[in-house]
Amino acid sequence: MNAELVPRTTVTEICARRRSALALYATAYSAISSADNAIGSAIAEGRAAGPVVTRFNHHHQNAAKMFLARLEVPDRDQYLDQARRIVDTDVWAHIIELTGLRRLMDKTAKDQFQKQLLEDPPEVTEENILATLKQLATDQDTIFKRGIAECFSKLDRRFKSHDGFKIGHRIILDRAFDEWGSWNYHRNHRDTFFDIERTFYVLEGLDPPEYGGLSDVIEKARAGGWGKRQSEVETEFFKVCCYKNGNAHVWFKRDDLIERVNKLLAEYYGEVVPDGRQAEDDGGLFTPKTTPAKHYGFYPTPDTAAAIVIDRSDLYHRKDEEALTVLEPSAGTGNLASLAAAEGAIVDCVEYQAHLATDLQRSGLYRRVTQMDFLAMQPDPERLYNRLIMNPPFDMERDIDHVMHAWKFLKPEGRLIAIMSAGTEFRTTRKATAFRAFMKKRNANWRDLPAGSFSSVGTNVNTILLTVTPYGQNCY
């Protein structure tokens, strides 16, 4: 896909017609203004000729008032600006259709482009058209991957990570059909089927069907009935079983396409797909990785995510109480620690990289900064912490290793708040499974951070926020 899909001559012709349209709108405004002046003069002359209302003409006063109403002539600049917006919006919509880019734009790209057209459509010029097409063509690969990530992660939470959904697993679409056996439009899973089918067709180098797609096949199989009922269909890519409870169970028939989807997710999320990694290869819950993470797993905590962590930390204390003690392991640039210090907490930091540890020390914000590998650090039973706030390395489940080690530093009445990889919540590795069981016993709270929370620091990886206490308090 590139800008040459629209020949330069076509762009030139479109822009010429656009300029002609705006010139005609300017002419039209002059005509409207002249007509209004003419109507005003005619009304004045008519009233001069017949200035009184009597029993012989009062019966037509309402009709005369409506007929003689003056035109509402807008301000010239406002009129021409509105004309420009209307014309330019229509031209941009035509350009997107003309290039076929709409077919490969994900929902986010469409929403962003539509928002721009609604708020202030860019001026249509040859340079702007070609520059926009070039940018869309350049971003096409990212847009497609982002579309897959959004589509499949909404389809099933396991797709929030590249390694969460395993080959052979099914997907359950809850309440896809209503009590009458028709599509449940509150769920809108008809569009869900369209999105996942579109992805597979594009991966195969095929055009998605306009008609006769998976949704149409399902509707045909369920036609002629009424009320709760079962049905089953198969297409080239899917097997779908629809049950009386309204749920639809979906199986992917092409394992190779699921593997390609997972690889594309890994590329988009910024995750590395480990070669030959199997669940049985992973260590247990208390056997951490001993090698450093790639690039130390360093992704500074963005401001929005950091603010959420601090909000969940509940650092308030009364004036007659001692300030809470806080530890940030793998503190990096101190994006969490500095906010905790600003809340009046007594903060210690641990950081493996010497230059970052030096910067933390120089800031003067913290009681203590220790430069070492946090996993090699042992807790002092006399100096445990009220709060552990964390954004640990994610790769190879190191976030689990760091959280489990941090657990040893927490006071019995304390609270741990950690940003973790979304895959932690559903991976089937021994470590992840044991970790979830450990946290379930303590009523841990999991919540999604917004998609793209870490995009500003170089990764699209999906993240969750874990909040847990040793004594099992519900942290909602």
Short mmCIF file of C-alpha atoms in Angstrom, two decimals:
data_model
loop_
_atom_site.label_atom_id
_atom_site.label_comp_id
_atom_site.label_asym_id
_atom_site.label_seq_id
_atom_site.Cartn_x
_atom_site.Cartn_y
_atom_site.Cartn_z
CA MET A 1 0.00 0.00 0.00
CA ASN A 2 1.48 3.34 -0.99
CA ALA A 3 0.53 6.79 -2.12
CA GLU A 4 0.95 5.84 -5.79
CA LEU A 5 -2.28 3.85 -5.53
CA VAL A 6 -3.83 7.27 -6.15
CA PRO A 7 -2.19 8.69 -9.29
CA ARG A 8 -0.91 12.23 -8.97
CA THR A 9 -3.22 13.30 -11.80
CA THR A 10 -6.22 12.03 -9.80
CA VAL A 11 -5.09 13.98 -6.74
CA THR A 12 -4.61 17.08 -8.90
CA GLU A 13 -8.11 16.71 -10.35
CA ILE A 14 -9.67 16.22 -6.90
CA CYS A 15 -7.96 19.35 -5.57
CA ALA A 16 -9.03 21.37 -8.63
CA ARG A 17 -12.66 20.35 -8.10
CA ARG A 18 -12.35 21.20 -4.43
CA ARG A 19 -11.07 24.70 -5.26
CA SER A 20 -13.89 25.12 -7.76
CA ALA A 21 -16.47 24.09 -5.15
CA LEU A 22 -15.17 26.63 -2.63
CA ALA A 23 -15.17 29.37 -5.28
CA LEU A 24 -18.79 28.52 -6.10
CA TYR A 25 -19.69 28.70 -2.40
CA ALA A 26 -18.17 32.20 -2.31
CA THR A 27 -20.26 33.14 -5.35
CA ALA A 28 -23.31 31.60 -3.70
CA TYR A 29 -22.75 33.69 -0.58
CA SER A 30 -22.65 36.86 -2.66
CA ALA A 31 -25.89 35.80 -4.35
CA ILE A 32 -27.55 35.03 -1.00
CA SER A 33 -26.47 38.40 0.37
CA SER A 34 -27.71 40.20 -2.75
CA ALA A 35 -31.00 38.30 -2.62
CA ASP A 36 -31.49 39.26 1.01
CA ASN A 37 -30.88 42.91 0.18
CA ALA A 38 -33.32 42.69 -2.73
CA ILE A 39 -35.98 41.08 -0.55
CA GLY A 40 -35.49 43.81 2.04
CA SER A 41 -35.94 46.52 -0.59
CA ALA A 42 -39.05 44.83 -2.00
CA ILE A 43 -40.62 44.54 1.46
CA ALA A 44 -39.93 48.21 2.17
CA GLU A 45 -41.49 49.33 -1.11
CA GLY A 46 -44.51 47.08 -0.59
CA ARG A 47 -45.12 48.45 2.88
CA ALA A 48 -44.81 52.01 1.56
CA ALA A 49 -47.45 51.24 -1.05
CA GLY A 50 -49.83 49.52 1.41
CA PRO A 51 -48.93 50.57 4.95
CA VAL A 52 -52.15 49.80 6.83
CA VAL A 53 -53.91 46.66 8.09
CA THR A 54 -57.71 46.71 7.75
CA ARG A 55 -60.57 44.24 7.76
CA PHE A 56 -59.87 43.68 4.09
CA ASN A 57 -56.27 42.50 4.42
CA HIS A 58 -55.83 41.23 7.98
CA HIS A 59 -56.78 37.69 6.95
CA HIS A 60 -53.50 37.15 5.12
CA GLN A 61 -51.10 38.71 7.61
CA ASN A 62 -49.68 35.36 8.86
CA ALA A 63 -49.13 34.08 5.33
CA ALA A 64 -47.60 37.41 4.34
CA LYS A 65 -45.27 37.37 7.34
CA MET A 66 -43.97 33.92 6.45
CA PHE A 67 -43.55 34.84 2.79
CA LEU A 68 -41.81 38.12 3.51
CA ALA A 69 -39.41 36.71 6.13
CA ARG A 70 -35.85 37.85 5.56
CA LEU A 71 -33.11 35.36 4.84
CA GLU A 72 -30.78 34.55 7.74
CA VAL A 73 -27.49 35.45 6.15
CA PRO A 74 -24.55 34.09 8.20
CA ASP A 75 -21.25 35.82 8.69
CA ARG A 76 -19.26 35.45 5.47
CA ASP A 77 -16.14 34.01 7.12
CA GLN A 78 -18.18 31.51 9.16
CA TYR A 79 -20.15 30.47 6.07
CA LEU A 80 -17.06 29.88 3.95
CA ASP A 81 -15.24 28.09 6.81
CA GLN A 82 -18.19 25.72 7.25
CA ALA A 83 -18.27 25.12 3.50
CA ARG A 84 -14.56 24.32 3.59
CA ARG A 85 -15.05 21.85 6.46
CA ILE A 86 -17.88 20.05 4.67
CA VAL A 87 -16.03 19.80 1.36
CA ASP A 88 -12.71 18.76 2.93
CA THR A 89 -14.36 16.12 5.14
CA ASP A 90 -16.06 14.60 2.09
CA VAL A 91 -12.82 14.67 0.10
CA TRP A 92 -10.82 12.93 2.84
CA ALA A 93 -13.52 10.25 3.16
CA HIS A 94 -13.31 9.73 -0.61
CA ILE A 95 -9.51 9.47 -0.50
CA ILE A 96 -9.62 6.75 2.18
CA GLU A 97 -12.11 4.74 0.10
CA LEU A 98 -10.21 5.36 -3.13
CA THR A 99 -6.96 3.95 -1.74
CA GLY A 100 -8.51 0.95 -0.01
CA LEU A 101 -6.80 1.99 3.23
CA ARG A 102 -10.05 1.69 5.15
CA ARG A 103 -9.92 -2.08 4.81
CA LEU A 104 -6.62 -2.25 6.69
CA MET A 105 -7.31 0.49 9.25
CA ASP A 106 -8.06 -0.77 12.73
CA LYS A 107 -10.75 0.73 14.93
CA THR A 108 -8.28 3.06 16.64
CA ALA A 109 -7.00 4.45 13.34
CA LYS A 110 -10.56 4.94 12.08
CA ASP A 111 -11.65 6.62 15.31
CA GLN A 112 -8.63 8.93 15.33
CA PHE A 113 -9.14 9.93 11.71
CA GLN A 114 -12.87 10.45 12.20
CA LYS A 115 -12.23 12.57 15.31
CA GLN A 116 -9.85 14.77 13.34
CA LEU A 117 -12.44 15.22 10.59
CA LEU A 118 -15.10 16.09 13.16
CA GLU A 119 -12.97 18.62 15.03
CA ASP A 120 -10.96 20.29 12.29
CA PRO A 121 -10.48 18.49 8.96
CA PRO A 122 -7.04 19.22 7.47
CA GLU A 123 -7.06 21.49 4.45
CA VAL A 124 -7.16 19.45 1.25
CA THR A 125 -4.09 20.17 -0.85
CA GLU A 126 -2.02 17.91 -3.07
CA GLU A 127 0.82 18.07 -0.56
CA ASN A 128 -1.43 17.20 2.41
CA ILE A 129 -3.10 14.30 0.60
CA LEU A 130 0.17 12.73 -0.51
CA ALA A 131 1.81 13.30 2.89
CA THR A 132 -1.16 11.72 4.69
CA LEU A 133 -1.16 8.70 2.39
CA LYS A 134 2.58 8.30 2.84
CA GLN A 135 2.21 8.40 6.64
CA LEU A 136 -0.65 5.88 6.62
CA ALA A 137 1.36 3.61 4.34
CA THR A 138 4.39 3.90 6.64
CA ASP A 139 2.28 3.08 9.70
CA GLN A 140 0.32 0.34 7.96
CA ASP A 141 2.19 -2.53 9.60
CA THR A 142 1.79 -1.06 13.10
CA ILE A 143 -1.87 -0.27 12.45
CA PHE A 144 -2.54 -3.84 11.35
CA LYS A 145 -0.76 -5.32 14.38
CA ARG A 146 -2.54 -2.93 16.72
CA GLY A 147 -5.85 -3.95 15.15
CA ILE A 148 -5.05 -7.61 15.81
CA ALA A 149 -4.08 -6.83 19.41
CA GLU A 150 -7.29 -4.88 20.07
CA CYS A 151 -9.53 -7.38 18.31
CA PHE A 152 -8.12 -10.55 19.87
CA SER A 153 -7.60 -9.14 23.38
CA LYS A 154 -11.29 -8.16 23.42
CA LEU A 155 -12.14 -11.62 22.13
CA ASP A 156 -10.27 -13.36 24.95
CA ARG A 157 -8.11 -11.97 27.77
CA ARG A 158 -5.42 -14.53 27.02
CA PHE A 159 -4.52 -12.58 23.88
CA LYS A 160 -3.39 -9.65 26.04
CA SER A 161 -0.09 -11.52 26.01
CA HIS A 162 1.56 -13.22 23.04
CA ASP A 163 1.89 -16.52 24.93
CA GLY A 164 -1.35 -16.68 26.87
CA PHE A 165 -3.57 -18.43 24.32
CA LYS A 166 -2.44 -21.94 23.48
CA ILE A 167 -3.13 -23.92 20.33
CA GLY A 168 -6.28 -26.03 20.68
CA HIS A 169 -7.93 -23.83 23.25
CA ARG A 170 -11.48 -22.65 22.64
CA ILE A 171 -12.96 -19.24 23.09
CA ILE A 172 -16.34 -18.73 24.75
CA LEU A 173 -18.38 -15.72 23.68
CA ASP A 174 -20.75 -15.12 26.55
CA ARG A 175 -24.42 -14.45 25.67
CA ALA A 176 -23.84 -14.04 21.95
CA PHE A 177 -27.56 -14.74 21.40
CA ASP A 178 -30.62 -13.47 23.24
CA GLU A 179 -33.56 -15.44 24.65
CA TRP A 180 -35.22 -15.48 21.23
CA GLY A 181 -32.17 -17.06 19.63
CA SER A 182 -31.18 -13.92 17.72
CA TRP A 183 -27.97 -11.93 17.97
CA ASN A 184 -27.64 -10.20 21.31
CA TYR A 185 -26.99 -6.67 20.09
CA HIS A 186 -25.97 -5.57 23.58
CA ARG A 187 -22.95 -7.86 23.13
CA ASN A 188 -22.51 -7.24 19.39
CA HIS A 189 -20.53 -10.44 18.81
CA ARG A 190 -21.56 -10.35 15.17
CA ASP A 191 -18.89 -7.68 14.73
CA THR A 192 -16.51 -9.77 16.83
CA PHE A 193 -16.78 -12.60 14.31
CA PHE A 194 -16.23 -10.14 11.48
CA ASP A 195 -13.05 -8.75 13.09
CA ILE A 196 -11.38 -12.11 13.73
CA GLU A 197 -12.38 -13.45 10.31
CA ARG A 198 -11.03 -10.32 8.64
CA THR A 199 -7.67 -10.85 10.39
CA PHE A 200 -7.33 -14.42 9.12
CA TYR A 201 -8.26 -13.46 5.57
CA VAL A 202 -5.68 -10.66 5.52
CA LEU A 203 -3.01 -13.01 6.93
CA GLU A 204 -3.80 -15.38 4.07
CA GLY A 205 -3.53 -12.57 1.53
CA LEU A 206 -7.24 -12.71 0.73
CA ASP A 207 -9.93 -10.06 0.65
CA PRO A 208 -12.46 -10.44 3.48
CA PRO A 209 -15.86 -11.46 2.07
CA GLU A 210 -18.47 -8.74 1.78
CA TYR A 211 -21.18 -11.39 2.05
CA GLY A 212 -21.22 -15.02 3.11
CA GLY A 213 -18.79 -14.56 5.97
CA LEU A 214 -18.87 -16.38 9.29
CA SER A 215 -21.70 -14.27 10.72
CA ASP A 216 -23.84 -14.92 7.65
CA VAL A 217 -23.12 -18.66 7.84
CA ILE A 218 -24.21 -18.69 11.49
CA GLU A 219 -27.39 -16.78 10.69
CA LYS A 220 -28.23 -19.16 7.84
CA ALA A 221 -27.76 -22.18 10.12
CA ARG A 222 -30.11 -20.65 12.70
CA ALA A 223 -32.73 -19.45 10.21
CA GLY A 224 -36.26 -20.78 10.41
CA GLY A 225 -36.23 -21.22 14.16
CA TRP A 226 -37.42 -19.20 17.12
CA GLY A 227 -36.37 -19.18 20.73
CA LYS A 228 -33.42 -20.80 22.44
CA ARG A 229 -31.76 -23.38 20.20
CA GLN A 230 -28.45 -24.99 19.32
CA SER A 231 -26.56 -24.78 16.06
CA GLU A 232 -23.14 -25.68 14.72
CA VAL A 233 -21.22 -24.40 11.70
CA GLU A 234 -17.78 -24.80 10.18
CA THR A 235 -15.93 -22.56 7.75
CA GLU A 236 -12.40 -22.61 6.40
CA PHE A 237 -11.05 -21.02 9.56
CA PHE A 238 -13.54 -21.73 12.35
CA LYS A 239 -15.84 -24.18 14.05
CA VAL A 240 -18.60 -22.51 16.07
CA CYS A 241 -21.07 -24.23 18.39
CA CYS A 242 -23.98 -22.11 19.61
CA TYR A 243 -25.85 -23.31 22.69
CA LYS A 244 -29.27 -22.73 24.21
CA ASN A 245 -27.81 -20.58 26.97
CA GLY A 246 -26.80 -18.08 24.28
CA ASN A 247 -23.07 -18.79 24.48
CA ALA A 248 -20.99 -19.46 21.39
CA HIS A 249 -17.90 -21.67 21.59
CA VAL A 250 -15.29 -20.94 18.92
CA TRP A 251 -12.42 -23.17 17.83
CA PHE A 252 -9.70 -22.04 15.43
CA LYS A 253 -9.08 -24.69 12.76
CA ARG A 254 -5.79 -23.27 11.50
CA ASP A 255 -3.06 -23.66 14.12
CA ASP A 256 -0.57 -21.96 11.80
CA LEU A 257 -2.66 -18.79 11.76
CA ILE A 258 -2.89 -18.71 15.56
CA GLU A 259 0.90 -19.02 15.70
CA ARG A 260 1.20 -16.10 13.28
CA VAL A 261 -1.25 -14.06 15.37
CA ASN A 262 0.80 -14.75 18.52
CA LYS A 263 4.01 -13.69 16.75
CA LEU A 264 2.39 -10.49 15.51
CA LEU A 265 1.15 -9.82 19.04
CA ALA A 266 4.68 -10.31 20.35
CA GLU A 267 6.01 -7.84 17.77
CA TYR A 268 3.35 -5.29 18.64
CA TYR A 269 3.60 -5.72 22.41
CA GLY A 270 7.38 -5.56 22.20
CA GLU A 271 7.79 -9.03 23.70
CA VAL A 272 10.32 -11.63 22.62
CA VAL A 273 8.97 -15.08 21.79
CA PRO A 274 11.39 -17.50 23.49
CA ASP A 275 12.42 -20.44 21.32
CA GLY A 276 11.28 -23.83 22.56
CA ARG A 277 9.84 -22.56 25.79
CA GLN A 278 7.40 -25.01 27.37
CA ALA A 279 5.56 -24.90 30.67
CA GLU A 280 7.64 -27.71 32.08
CA ASP A 281 10.85 -25.75 31.38
CA ASP A 282 9.92 -23.04 33.89
CA GLY A 283 11.13 -23.06 37.45
CA GLY A 284 8.73 -23.18 40.33
CA LEU A 285 7.36 -20.27 42.28
CA PHE A 286 10.40 -20.04 44.56
CA THR A 287 13.12 -20.62 41.93
CA PRO A 288 13.80 -17.18 40.43
CA LYS A 289 15.78 -16.49 37.27
CA THR A 290 19.36 -15.72 38.21
CA THR A 291 20.47 -14.01 34.98
CA PRO A 292 19.79 -10.30 34.41
CA ALA A 293 16.82 -9.39 32.24
CA LYS A 294 17.52 -8.15 28.72
CA HIS A 295 18.50 -4.47 29.04
CA TYR A 296 17.72 -5.01 32.74
CA GLY A 297 14.03 -5.04 31.80
CA PHE A 298 14.09 -1.27 32.24
CA TYR A 299 10.95 0.58 31.18
CA PRO A 300 10.36 3.70 33.31
CA THR A 301 6.89 3.88 34.81
CA PRO A 302 4.82 6.43 32.81
CA ASP A 303 3.18 9.22 34.79
CA THR A 304 -0.40 7.96 34.44
CA ALA A 305 0.47 4.41 35.54
CA ALA A 306 2.61 5.76 38.40
CA ALA A 307 -0.28 7.89 39.64
CA ILE A 308 -2.55 4.82 39.69
CA VAL A 309 0.01 2.87 41.74
CA ILE A 310 0.32 5.66 44.30
CA ASP A 311 -3.45 6.02 44.51
CA ARG A 312 -3.73 2.29 45.29
CA SER A 313 -0.94 2.54 47.86
CA ASP A 314 -3.01 4.56 50.36
CA LEU A 315 -0.06 6.44 51.84
CA TYR A 316 -2.14 8.72 54.07
CA HIS A 317 -1.21 8.96 57.74
CA ARG A 318 -2.42 11.27 60.50
CA LYS A 319 -0.16 13.97 61.85
CA ASP A 320 0.25 12.13 65.12
CA GLU A 321 1.32 8.93 63.32
CA GLU A 322 4.68 7.99 61.89
CA ALA A 323 5.02 8.23 58.13
CA LEU A 324 4.69 4.98 56.24
CA THR A 325 7.86 3.27 55.05
CA VAL A 326 8.00 2.41 51.36
CA LEU A 327 10.40 0.33 49.27
CA GLU A 328 10.68 0.50 45.48
CA PRO A 329 12.78 -2.41 44.18
CA SER A 330 14.28 -1.97 40.71
CA ALA A 331 13.56 1.71 41.16
CA GLY A 332 15.07 2.84 37.85
CA THR A 333 14.53 6.58 37.60
CA GLY A 334 12.38 6.63 40.73
CA ASN A 335 9.09 7.43 39.00
CA LEU A 336 7.17 5.60 41.71
CA ALA A 337 9.48 6.39 44.61
CA SER A 338 9.45 10.15 43.98
CA LEU A 339 5.64 10.26 44.08
CA ALA A 340 5.62 8.28 47.32
CA ALA A 341 8.15 10.70 48.83
CA ALA A 342 5.97 13.62 47.72
CA GLU A 343 3.11 12.03 49.69
CA GLY A 344 5.23 12.21 52.84
CA ALA A 345 6.36 8.58 52.95
CA ILE A 346 9.83 7.47 54.04
CA VAL A 347 11.20 5.82 50.90
CA ASP A 348 14.06 3.41 50.24
CA CYS A 349 15.16 2.39 46.74
CA VAL A 350 17.04 -0.56 45.30
CA GLU A 351 18.54 -0.26 41.81
CA TYR A 352 20.94 -2.57 39.98
CA GLN A 353 22.32 -0.09 37.43
CA ALA A 354 25.01 2.09 39.01
CA HIS A 355 24.31 5.31 37.10
CA LEU A 356 20.61 5.18 37.95
CA ALA A 357 21.36 4.43 41.60
CA THR A 358 23.71 7.43 41.68
CA ASP A 359 20.98 9.69 40.25
CA LEU A 360 18.52 8.45 42.86
CA GLN A 361 21.02 9.17 45.63
CA ARG A 362 21.75 12.65 44.31
CA SER A 363 18.06 13.56 44.28
CA GLY A 364 18.05 13.68 48.08
CA LEU A 365 14.47 12.39 48.17
CA TYR A 366 15.13 9.02 49.73
CA ARG A 367 16.27 7.70 53.08
CA ARG A 368 18.41 5.00 51.56
CA VAL A 369 19.46 3.95 48.03
CA THR A 370 21.07 0.52 47.62
CA GLN A 371 22.87 -0.35 44.41
CA MET A 372 22.54 -4.11 43.89
CA ASP A 373 20.43 -6.86 42.33
CA PHE A 374 17.22 -6.85 44.33
CA LEU A 375 16.88 -10.64 44.10
CA ALA A 376 20.22 -10.95 45.92
CA MET A 377 19.14 -8.64 48.72
CA GLN A 378 17.90 -10.15 51.97
CA PRO A 379 15.30 -8.50 54.22
CA ASP A 380 16.09 -7.18 57.67
CA PRO A 381 13.34 -8.50 59.99
CA GLU A 382 13.70 -5.33 62.06
CA ARG A 383 13.18 -3.06 59.08
CA LEU A 384 10.25 -4.35 57.04
CA TYR A 385 8.07 -1.99 55.02
CA ASN A 386 4.49 -0.74 55.13
CA ARG A 387 4.34 -0.57 51.33
CA LEU A 388 6.09 -2.24 48.42
CA ILE A 389 5.55 -0.37 45.12
CA MET A 390 6.92 -2.07 42.03
CA ASN A 391 7.36 -2.02 38.27
CA PRO A 392 9.67 -5.05 37.91
CA PRO A 393 11.16 -6.60 34.73
CA PHE A 394 8.53 -8.60 32.83
CA ASP A 395 10.40 -10.96 30.52
CA MET A 396 10.52 -14.71 31.26
CA GLU A 397 8.18 -14.18 34.24
CA ARG A 398 10.76 -12.19 36.16
CA ASP A 399 7.95 -10.00 37.45
CA ILE A 400 6.71 -13.02 39.43
CA ASP A 401 10.21 -13.62 40.78
CA HIS A 402 10.50 -10.01 41.94
CA VAL A 403 7.06 -9.90 43.54
CA MET A 404 7.63 -13.14 45.44
CA HIS A 405 10.99 -11.86 46.69
CA ALA A 406 9.48 -8.49 47.64
CA TRP A 407 6.88 -10.34 49.70
CA LYS A 408 9.63 -11.09 52.22
CA PHE A 409 10.17 -7.36 52.84
CA LEU A 410 6.55 -6.59 53.71
CA LYS A 411 5.19 -6.02 57.22
CA PRO A 412 2.30 -8.30 58.25
CA GLU A 413 -0.07 -5.32 58.05
CA GLY A 414 1.54 -3.98 54.87
CA ARG A 415 0.44 -3.77 51.25
CA LEU A 416 2.17 -4.68 47.98
CA ILE A 417 1.25 -2.93 44.72
CA ALA A 418 2.94 -4.20 41.56
CA ILE A 419 2.65 -3.52 37.85
CA MET A 420 2.90 -6.89 36.10
CA SER A 421 2.57 -8.41 32.65
CA ALA A 422 -1.04 -9.16 31.73
CA GLY A 423 -0.02 -12.73 30.95
CA THR A 424 0.59 -13.36 34.65
CA GLU A 425 -3.16 -13.63 35.12
CA PHE A 426 -3.71 -16.47 32.64
CA ARG A 427 -0.44 -18.16 31.55
CA THR A 428 -0.41 -21.92 32.15
CA THR A 429 3.25 -22.24 33.18
CA ARG A 430 3.98 -23.88 36.53
CA LYS A 431 5.23 -20.62 37.96
CA ALA A 432 2.25 -18.52 36.84
CA THR A 433 -0.25 -21.15 37.98
CA ALA A 434 1.37 -21.40 41.41
CA PHE A 435 1.58 -17.61 41.68
CA ARG A 436 -2.13 -17.18 41.03
CA ALA A 437 -2.92 -19.82 43.65
CA PHE A 438 -0.65 -18.04 46.15
CA MET A 439 -2.36 -14.71 45.50
CA LYS A 440 -5.87 -16.16 45.51
CA LYS A 441 -5.38 -17.36 49.09
CA ARG A 442 -4.64 -13.76 50.04
CA ASN A 443 -7.61 -12.22 48.19
CA ALA A 444 -5.32 -10.37 45.79
CA ASN A 445 -6.95 -7.83 43.51
CA TRP A 446 -6.08 -7.75 39.81
CA ARG A 447 -7.08 -4.94 37.50
CA ASP A 448 -6.12 -3.97 33.98
CA LEU A 449 -4.10 -0.86 33.37
CA PRO A 450 -5.31 0.97 30.24
CA ALA A 451 -4.10 -0.45 26.92
CA GLY A 452 -0.99 1.38 25.76
CA SER A 453 -0.05 2.48 29.28
CA PHE A 454 3.64 1.91 28.47
CA SER A 455 3.60 3.00 24.81
CA SER A 456 5.26 6.30 25.72
CA VAL A 457 8.35 4.44 26.98
CA GLY A 458 8.72 2.09 24.04
CA THR A 459 6.50 -0.95 24.58
CA ASN A 460 2.86 -1.77 23.89
CA VAL A 461 2.85 -4.67 26.36
CA ASN A 462 -0.43 -4.99 28.24
CA THR A 463 -0.15 -4.63 31.99
CA ILE A 464 -2.15 -5.32 35.12
CA LEU A 465 -1.97 -3.94 38.63
CA LEU A 466 -1.72 -6.39 41.51
CA THR A 467 -2.70 -5.22 45.00
CA VAL A 468 -2.36 -7.64 47.92
CA THR A 469 -1.83 -7.76 51.68
CA PRO A 470 -0.32 -10.57 53.79
CA TYR A 471 -3.44 -10.79 55.93
CA GLY A 472 -5.84 -11.16 52.99
CA GLN A 473 -7.66 -7.83 53.04
CA ASN A 474 -9.84 -7.23 49.98
CA CYS A 475 -8.15 -4.31 48.21
CA TYR A 476 -10.92 -3.12 45.92
#
